[in-house]
PDB file of C-alpha atoms in Angstrom:
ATOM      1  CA  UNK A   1       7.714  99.388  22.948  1.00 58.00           C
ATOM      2  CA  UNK A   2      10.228 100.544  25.177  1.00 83.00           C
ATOM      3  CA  UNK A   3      11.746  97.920  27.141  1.00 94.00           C
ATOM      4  CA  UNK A   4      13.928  97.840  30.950  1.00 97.00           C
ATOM      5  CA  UNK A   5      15.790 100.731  31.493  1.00 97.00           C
ATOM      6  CA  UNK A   6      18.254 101.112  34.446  1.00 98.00           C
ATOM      7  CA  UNK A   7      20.144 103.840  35.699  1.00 97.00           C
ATOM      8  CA  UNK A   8      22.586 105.188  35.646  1.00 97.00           C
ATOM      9  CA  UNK A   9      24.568 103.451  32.689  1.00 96.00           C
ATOM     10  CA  UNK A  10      27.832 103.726  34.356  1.00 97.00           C
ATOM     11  CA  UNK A  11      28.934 104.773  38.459  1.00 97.00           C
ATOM     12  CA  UNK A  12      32.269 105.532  39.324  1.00 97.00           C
ATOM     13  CA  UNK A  13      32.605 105.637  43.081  1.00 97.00           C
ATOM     14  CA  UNK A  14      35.266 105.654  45.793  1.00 97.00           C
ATOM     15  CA  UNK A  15      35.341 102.328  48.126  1.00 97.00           C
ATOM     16  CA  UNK A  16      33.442 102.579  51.161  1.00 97.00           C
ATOM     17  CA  UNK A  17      30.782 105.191  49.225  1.00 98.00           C
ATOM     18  CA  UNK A  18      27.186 103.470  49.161  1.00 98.00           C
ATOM     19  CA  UNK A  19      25.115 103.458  45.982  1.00 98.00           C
ATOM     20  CA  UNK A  20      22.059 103.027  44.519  1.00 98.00           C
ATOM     21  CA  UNK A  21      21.106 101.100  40.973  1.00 98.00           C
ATOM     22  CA  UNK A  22      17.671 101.827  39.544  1.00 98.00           C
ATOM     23  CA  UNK A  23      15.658  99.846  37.197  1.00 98.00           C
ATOM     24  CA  UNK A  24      12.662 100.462  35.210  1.00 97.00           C
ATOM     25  CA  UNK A  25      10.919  97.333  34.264  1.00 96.00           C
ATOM     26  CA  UNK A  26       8.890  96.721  31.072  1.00 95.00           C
ATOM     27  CA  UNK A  27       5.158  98.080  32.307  1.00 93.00           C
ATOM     28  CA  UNK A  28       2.782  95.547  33.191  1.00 91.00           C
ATOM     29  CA  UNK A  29       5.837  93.307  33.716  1.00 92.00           C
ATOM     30  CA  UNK A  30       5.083  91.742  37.359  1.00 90.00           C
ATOM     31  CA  UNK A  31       8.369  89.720  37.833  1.00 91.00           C
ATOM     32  CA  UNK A  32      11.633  91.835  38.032  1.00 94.00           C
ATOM     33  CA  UNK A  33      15.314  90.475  38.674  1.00 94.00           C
ATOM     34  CA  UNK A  34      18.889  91.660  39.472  1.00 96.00           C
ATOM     35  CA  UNK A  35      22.138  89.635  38.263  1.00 96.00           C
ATOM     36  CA  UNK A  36      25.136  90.993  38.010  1.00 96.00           C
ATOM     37  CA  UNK A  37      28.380  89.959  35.581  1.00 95.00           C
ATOM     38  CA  UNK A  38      32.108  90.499  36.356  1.00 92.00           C
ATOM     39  CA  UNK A  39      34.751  91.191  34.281  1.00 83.00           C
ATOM     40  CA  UNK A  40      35.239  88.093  32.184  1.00 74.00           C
ATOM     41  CA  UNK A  41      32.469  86.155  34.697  1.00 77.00           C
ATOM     42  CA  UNK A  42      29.168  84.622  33.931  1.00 82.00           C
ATOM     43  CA  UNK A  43      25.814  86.155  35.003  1.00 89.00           C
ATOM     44  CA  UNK A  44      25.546  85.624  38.350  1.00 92.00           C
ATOM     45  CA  UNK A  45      21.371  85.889  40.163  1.00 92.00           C
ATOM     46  CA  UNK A  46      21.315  87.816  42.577  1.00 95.00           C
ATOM     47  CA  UNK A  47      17.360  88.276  43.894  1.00 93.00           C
ATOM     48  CA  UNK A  48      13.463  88.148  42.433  1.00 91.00           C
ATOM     49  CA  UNK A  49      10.478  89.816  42.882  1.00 91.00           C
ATOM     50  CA  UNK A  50       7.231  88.316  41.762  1.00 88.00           C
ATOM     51  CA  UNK A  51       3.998  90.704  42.406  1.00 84.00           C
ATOM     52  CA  UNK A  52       3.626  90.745  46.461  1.00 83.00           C
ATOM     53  CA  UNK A  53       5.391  88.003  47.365  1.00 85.00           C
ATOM     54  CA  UNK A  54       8.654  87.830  49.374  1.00 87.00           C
ATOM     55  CA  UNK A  55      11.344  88.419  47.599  1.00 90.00           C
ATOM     56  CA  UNK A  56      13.738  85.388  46.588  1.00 89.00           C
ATOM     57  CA  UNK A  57      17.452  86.877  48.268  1.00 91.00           C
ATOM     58  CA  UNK A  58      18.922  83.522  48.422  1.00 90.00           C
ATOM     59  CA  UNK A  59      21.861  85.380  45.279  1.00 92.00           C
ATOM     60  CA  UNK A  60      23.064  88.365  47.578  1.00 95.00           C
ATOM     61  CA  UNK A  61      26.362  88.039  47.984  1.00 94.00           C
ATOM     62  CA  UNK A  62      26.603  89.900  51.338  1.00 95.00           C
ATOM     63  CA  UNK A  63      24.256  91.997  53.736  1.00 96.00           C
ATOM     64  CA  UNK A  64      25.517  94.957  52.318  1.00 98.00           C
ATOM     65  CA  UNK A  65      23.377  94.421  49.531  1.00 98.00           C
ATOM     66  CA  UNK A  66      19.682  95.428  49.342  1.00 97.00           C
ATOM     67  CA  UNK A  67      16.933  95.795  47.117  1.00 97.00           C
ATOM     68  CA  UNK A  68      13.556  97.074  47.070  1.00 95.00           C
ATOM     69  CA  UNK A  69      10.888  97.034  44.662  1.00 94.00           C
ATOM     70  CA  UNK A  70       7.836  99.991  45.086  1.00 84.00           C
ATOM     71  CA  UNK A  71       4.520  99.929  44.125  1.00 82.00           C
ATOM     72  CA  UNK A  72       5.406  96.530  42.182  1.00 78.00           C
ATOM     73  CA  UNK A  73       7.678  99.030  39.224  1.00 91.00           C
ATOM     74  CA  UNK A  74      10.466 100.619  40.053  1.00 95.00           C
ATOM     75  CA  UNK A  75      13.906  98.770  41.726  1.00 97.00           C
ATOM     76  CA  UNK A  76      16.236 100.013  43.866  1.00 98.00           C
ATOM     77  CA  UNK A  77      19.473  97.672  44.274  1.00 98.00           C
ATOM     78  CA  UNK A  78      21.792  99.372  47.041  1.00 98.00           C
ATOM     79  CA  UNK A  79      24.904  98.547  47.757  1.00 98.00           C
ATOM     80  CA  UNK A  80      26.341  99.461  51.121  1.00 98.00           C
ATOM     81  CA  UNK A  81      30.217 100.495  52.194  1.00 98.00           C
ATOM     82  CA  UNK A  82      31.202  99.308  48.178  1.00 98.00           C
ATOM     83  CA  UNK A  83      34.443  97.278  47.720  1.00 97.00           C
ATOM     84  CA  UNK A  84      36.378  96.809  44.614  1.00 95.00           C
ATOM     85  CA  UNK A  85      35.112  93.158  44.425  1.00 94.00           C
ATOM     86  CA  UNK A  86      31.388  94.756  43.844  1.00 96.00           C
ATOM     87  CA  UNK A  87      32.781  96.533  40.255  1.00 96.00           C
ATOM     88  CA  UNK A  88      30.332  94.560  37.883  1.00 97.00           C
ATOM     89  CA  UNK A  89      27.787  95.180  35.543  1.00 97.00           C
ATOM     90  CA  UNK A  90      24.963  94.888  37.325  1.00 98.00           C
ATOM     91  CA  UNK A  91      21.593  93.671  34.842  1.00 97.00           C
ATOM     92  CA  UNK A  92      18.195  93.988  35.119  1.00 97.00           C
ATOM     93  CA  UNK A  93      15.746  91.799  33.640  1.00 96.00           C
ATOM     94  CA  UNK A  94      11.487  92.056  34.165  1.00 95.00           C
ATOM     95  CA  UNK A  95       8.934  89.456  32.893  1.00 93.00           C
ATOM     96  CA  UNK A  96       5.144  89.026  32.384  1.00 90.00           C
ATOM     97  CA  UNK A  97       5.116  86.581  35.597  1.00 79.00           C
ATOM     98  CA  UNK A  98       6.940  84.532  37.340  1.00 71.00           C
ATOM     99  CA  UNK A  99       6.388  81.215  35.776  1.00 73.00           C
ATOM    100  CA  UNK A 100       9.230  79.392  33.782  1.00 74.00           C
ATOM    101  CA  UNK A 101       7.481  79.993  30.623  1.00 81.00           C
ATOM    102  CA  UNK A 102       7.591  83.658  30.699  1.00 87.00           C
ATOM    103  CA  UNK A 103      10.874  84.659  29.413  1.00 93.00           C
ATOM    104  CA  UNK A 104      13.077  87.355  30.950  1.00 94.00           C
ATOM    105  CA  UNK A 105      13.493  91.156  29.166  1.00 96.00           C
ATOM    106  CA  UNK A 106      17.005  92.700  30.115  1.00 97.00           C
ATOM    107  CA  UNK A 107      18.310  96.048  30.627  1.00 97.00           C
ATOM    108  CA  UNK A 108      21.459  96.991  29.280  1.00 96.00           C
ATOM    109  CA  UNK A 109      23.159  97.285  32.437  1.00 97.00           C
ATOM    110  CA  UNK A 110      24.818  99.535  34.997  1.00 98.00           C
ATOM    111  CA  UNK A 111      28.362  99.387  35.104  1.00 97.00           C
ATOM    112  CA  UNK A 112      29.696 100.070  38.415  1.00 97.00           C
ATOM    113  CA  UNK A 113      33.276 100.634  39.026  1.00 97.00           C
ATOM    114  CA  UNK A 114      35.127 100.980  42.706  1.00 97.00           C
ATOM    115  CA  UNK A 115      37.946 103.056  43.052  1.00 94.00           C
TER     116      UNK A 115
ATOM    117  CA  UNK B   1      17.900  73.240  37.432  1.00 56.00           C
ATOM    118  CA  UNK B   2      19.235  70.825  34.950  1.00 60.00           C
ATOM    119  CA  UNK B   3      23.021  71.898  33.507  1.00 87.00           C
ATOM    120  CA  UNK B   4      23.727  72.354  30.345  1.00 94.00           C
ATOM    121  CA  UNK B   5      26.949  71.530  27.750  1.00 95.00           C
ATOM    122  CA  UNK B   6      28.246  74.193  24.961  1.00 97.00           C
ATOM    123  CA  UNK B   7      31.042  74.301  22.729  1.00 97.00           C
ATOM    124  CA  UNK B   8      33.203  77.260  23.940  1.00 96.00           C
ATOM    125  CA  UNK B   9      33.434  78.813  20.346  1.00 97.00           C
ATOM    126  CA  UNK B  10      31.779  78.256  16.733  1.00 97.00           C
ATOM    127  CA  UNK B  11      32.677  79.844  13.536  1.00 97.00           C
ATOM    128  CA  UNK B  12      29.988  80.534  10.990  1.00 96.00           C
ATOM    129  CA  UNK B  13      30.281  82.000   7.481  1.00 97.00           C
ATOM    130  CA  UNK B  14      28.041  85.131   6.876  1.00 97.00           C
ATOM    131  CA  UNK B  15      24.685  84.382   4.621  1.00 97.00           C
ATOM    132  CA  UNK B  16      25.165  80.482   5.773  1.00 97.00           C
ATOM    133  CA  UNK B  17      23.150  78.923   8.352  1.00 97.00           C
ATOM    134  CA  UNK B  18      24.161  78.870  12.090  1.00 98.00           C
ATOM    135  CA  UNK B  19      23.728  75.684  14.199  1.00 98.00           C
ATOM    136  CA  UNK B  20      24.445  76.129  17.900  1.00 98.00           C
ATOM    137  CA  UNK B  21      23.966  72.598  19.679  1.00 97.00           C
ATOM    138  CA  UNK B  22      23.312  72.232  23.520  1.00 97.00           C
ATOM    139  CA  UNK B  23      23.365  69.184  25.716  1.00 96.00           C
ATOM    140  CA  UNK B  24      21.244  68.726  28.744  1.00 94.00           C
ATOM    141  CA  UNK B  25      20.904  65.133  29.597  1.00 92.00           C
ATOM    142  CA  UNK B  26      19.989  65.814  32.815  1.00 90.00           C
ATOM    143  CA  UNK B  27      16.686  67.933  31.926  1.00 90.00           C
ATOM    144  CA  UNK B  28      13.086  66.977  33.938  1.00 87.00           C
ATOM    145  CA  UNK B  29      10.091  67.205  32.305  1.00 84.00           C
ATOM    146  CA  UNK B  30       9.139  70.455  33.526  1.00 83.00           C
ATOM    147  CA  UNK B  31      12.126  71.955  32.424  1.00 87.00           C
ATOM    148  CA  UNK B  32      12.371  74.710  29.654  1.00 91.00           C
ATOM    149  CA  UNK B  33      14.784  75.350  26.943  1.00 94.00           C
ATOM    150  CA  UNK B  34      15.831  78.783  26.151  1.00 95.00           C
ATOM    151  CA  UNK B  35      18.035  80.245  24.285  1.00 97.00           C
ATOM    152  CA  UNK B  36      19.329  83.961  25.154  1.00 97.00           C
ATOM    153  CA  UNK B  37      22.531  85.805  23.911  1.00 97.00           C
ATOM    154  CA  UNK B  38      25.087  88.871  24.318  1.00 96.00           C
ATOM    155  CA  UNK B  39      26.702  91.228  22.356  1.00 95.00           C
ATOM    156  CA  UNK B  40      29.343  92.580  23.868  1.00 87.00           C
ATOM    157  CA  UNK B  41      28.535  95.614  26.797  1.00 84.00           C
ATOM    158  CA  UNK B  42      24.889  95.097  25.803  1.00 93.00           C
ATOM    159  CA  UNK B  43      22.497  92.907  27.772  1.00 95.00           C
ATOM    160  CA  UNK B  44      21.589  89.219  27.253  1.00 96.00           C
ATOM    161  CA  UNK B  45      18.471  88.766  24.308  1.00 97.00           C
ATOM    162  CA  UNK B  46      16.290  86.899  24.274  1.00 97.00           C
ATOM    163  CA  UNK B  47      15.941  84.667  21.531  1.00 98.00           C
ATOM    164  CA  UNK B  48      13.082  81.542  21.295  1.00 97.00           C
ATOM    165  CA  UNK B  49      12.678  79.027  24.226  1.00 95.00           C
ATOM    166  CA  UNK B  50      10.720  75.883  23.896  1.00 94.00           C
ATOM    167  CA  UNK B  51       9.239  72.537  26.272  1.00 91.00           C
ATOM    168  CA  UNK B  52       8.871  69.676  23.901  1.00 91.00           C
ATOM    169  CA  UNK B  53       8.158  70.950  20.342  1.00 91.00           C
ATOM    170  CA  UNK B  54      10.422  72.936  17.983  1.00 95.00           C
ATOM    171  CA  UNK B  55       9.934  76.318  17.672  1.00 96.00           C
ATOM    172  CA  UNK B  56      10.546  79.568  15.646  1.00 97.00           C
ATOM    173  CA  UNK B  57      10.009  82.831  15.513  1.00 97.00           C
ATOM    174  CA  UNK B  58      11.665  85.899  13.304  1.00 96.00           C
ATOM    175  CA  UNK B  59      15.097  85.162  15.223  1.00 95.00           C
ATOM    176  CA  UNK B  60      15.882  81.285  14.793  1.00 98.00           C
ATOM    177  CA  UNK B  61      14.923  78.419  15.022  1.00 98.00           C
ATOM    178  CA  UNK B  62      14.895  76.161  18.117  1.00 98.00           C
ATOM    179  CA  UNK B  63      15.166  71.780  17.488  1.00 98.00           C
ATOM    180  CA  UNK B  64      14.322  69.763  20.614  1.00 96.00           C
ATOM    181  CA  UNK B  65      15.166  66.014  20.291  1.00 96.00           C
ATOM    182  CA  UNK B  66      12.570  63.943  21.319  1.00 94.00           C
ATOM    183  CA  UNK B  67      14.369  62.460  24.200  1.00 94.00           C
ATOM    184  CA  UNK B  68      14.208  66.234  25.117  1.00 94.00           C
ATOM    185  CA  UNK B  69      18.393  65.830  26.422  1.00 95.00           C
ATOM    186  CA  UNK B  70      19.575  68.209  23.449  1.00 96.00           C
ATOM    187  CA  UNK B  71      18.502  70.892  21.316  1.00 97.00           C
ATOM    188  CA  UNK B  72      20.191  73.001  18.170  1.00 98.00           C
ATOM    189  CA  UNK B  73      19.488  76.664  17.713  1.00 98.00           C
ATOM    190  CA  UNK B  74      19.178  77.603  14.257  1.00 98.00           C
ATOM    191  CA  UNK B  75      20.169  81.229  13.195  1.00 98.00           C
ATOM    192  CA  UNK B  76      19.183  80.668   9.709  1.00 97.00           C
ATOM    193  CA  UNK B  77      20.830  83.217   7.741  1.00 95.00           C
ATOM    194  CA  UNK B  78      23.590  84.528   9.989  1.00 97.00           C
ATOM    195  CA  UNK B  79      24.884  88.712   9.320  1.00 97.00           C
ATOM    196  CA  UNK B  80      27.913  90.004  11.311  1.00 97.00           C
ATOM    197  CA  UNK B  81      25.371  91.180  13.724  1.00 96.00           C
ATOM    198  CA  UNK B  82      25.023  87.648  14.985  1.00 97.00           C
ATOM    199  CA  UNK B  83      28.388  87.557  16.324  1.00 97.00           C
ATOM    200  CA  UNK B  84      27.903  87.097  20.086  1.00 97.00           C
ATOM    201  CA  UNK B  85      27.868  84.927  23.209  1.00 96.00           C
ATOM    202  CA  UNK B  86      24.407  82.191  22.678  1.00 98.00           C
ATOM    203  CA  UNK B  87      23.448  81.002  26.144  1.00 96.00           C
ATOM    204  CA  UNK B  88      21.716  77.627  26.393  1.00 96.00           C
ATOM    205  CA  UNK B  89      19.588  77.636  29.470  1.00 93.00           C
ATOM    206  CA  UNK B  90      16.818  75.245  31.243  1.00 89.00           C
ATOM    207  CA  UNK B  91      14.309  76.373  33.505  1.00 83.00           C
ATOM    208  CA  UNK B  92      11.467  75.312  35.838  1.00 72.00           C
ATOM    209  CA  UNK B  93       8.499  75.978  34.321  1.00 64.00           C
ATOM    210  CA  UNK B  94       6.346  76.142  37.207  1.00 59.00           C
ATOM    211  CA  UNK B  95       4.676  79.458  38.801  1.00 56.00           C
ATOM    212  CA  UNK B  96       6.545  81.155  41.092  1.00 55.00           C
ATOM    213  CA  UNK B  97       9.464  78.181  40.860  1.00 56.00           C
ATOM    214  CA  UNK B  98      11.212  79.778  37.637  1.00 54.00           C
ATOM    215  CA  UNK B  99      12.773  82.822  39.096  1.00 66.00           C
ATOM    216  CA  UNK B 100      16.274  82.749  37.933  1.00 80.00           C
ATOM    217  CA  UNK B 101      18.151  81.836  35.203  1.00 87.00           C
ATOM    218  CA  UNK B 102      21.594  80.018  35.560  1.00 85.00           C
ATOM    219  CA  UNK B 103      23.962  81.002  32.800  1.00 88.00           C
ATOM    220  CA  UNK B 104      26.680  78.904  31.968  1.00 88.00           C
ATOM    221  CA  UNK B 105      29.899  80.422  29.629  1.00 90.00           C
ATOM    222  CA  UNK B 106      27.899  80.026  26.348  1.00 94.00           C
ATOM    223  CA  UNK B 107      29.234  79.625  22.860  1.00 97.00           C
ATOM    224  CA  UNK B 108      31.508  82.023  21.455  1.00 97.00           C
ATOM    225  CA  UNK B 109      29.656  82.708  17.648  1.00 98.00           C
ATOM    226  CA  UNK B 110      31.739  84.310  15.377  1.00 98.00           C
ATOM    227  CA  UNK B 111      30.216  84.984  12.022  1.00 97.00           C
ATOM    228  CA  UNK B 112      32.637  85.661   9.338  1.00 96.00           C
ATOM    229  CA  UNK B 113      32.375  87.661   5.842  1.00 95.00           C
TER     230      UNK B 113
END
């Protein structure tokens, strides 16, 4: 079946530009979560949806990162006035639910570079 | 969530059996075990993750001791494909308490012809 796709694969953009990371979870798939991984760095978590709860932010980095999650599918992860720091791969994962013994799907990634 | 120990890098010879140990002393009782890994610019896999008893599926092969503070990943007849990054990871098991997943810097598995 097809699994979490995100898009696009790879975004090029000048510092300062804002952009937007989409991810398409696995359908039926009610928890959904962004990490991201620098260059040579370990995945880092960066927030959690699970159905209609609030969203668990506590991995943002900054307030120039968002993320939104409509009609409990599709995620938006937007980062705002980019700096080089924020070139990472950033990773998608989805799960049946939220409980620890659900595991995790990933996406292959977006990798975002910063001019 | 409980930490866990890896060697940095493993060598394994292709056809022979890969054993990947983890530590995590530290583990509660409501802690998972899983077991994910990375080929390079791809995503982290999932591979098998277990509570108390072993377990396997058409991947590997996953051996909790019974003191439940290590386990050993079995990859039972490794192919070049294998070569990746194996993450050891525990996590919460309860609803809505096991969001994330806390990766450490894995095991470096290089399977050789």
């Amino acid at each position: 079946g097809a699994g979490v796709s995100q898009s696009p694969s790879n975004k090029v953009t000048e510092k300062g530009k804002d952009v937007e990371l989409r991810c398409d979870p696995i359908s039926g798939h009610t928890a959904l979560y962004w990490y991201r991984q620098s260059l040579g760095q370990g995945l880092e978590f960066l927030i959690y949806f699970q159905g209609n709860s609030a969203p668990d932010k506590s991995g943002l980095p900054s307030d120039r990162f968002s993320a939104e999650r409509t009609g409990g599918s599709v995620s938006t992860l937007t980062i705002q006035r980019t700096q080089q720091e924020d070139s990472a791969v950033y990773l998608c994962a989805s799960s049946l639910g939220g409980q620890g013994g659900q595991p995790q799907h990933f996406g292959d990634g977006t990798r975002l570079s910063i001019l | 969530d409980a930490k866990t120990t890896q060697p940095p890098s493993m060598d394994c010879a292709e056809g022979r059996a890969a054993n990947l140990p983890c530590n995590h002393s530290t583990i509660s009782g409501n802690e998972y075990v899983y077991w994910y890994r990375q080929i390079h610019s791809q995503g982290p896999q999932y591979i098998i993750h277990g509570l108390k008893n072993n377990e396997t599926n058409e991947m590997a092969s996953l051996i909790i001791t019974e003191d439940r503070k290590s386990s050993t990943l079995i990859l039972p007849h490794a192919t070049l494909r294998d070569t990746a990054v194996y993450y050891c990871i525990v996590r919460v098991a309860g609803y809505n308490q096991g969001g994330k997943l806390i990766f450490g810097q894995g095991t470096e598995l290089s399977v050789k012809p």
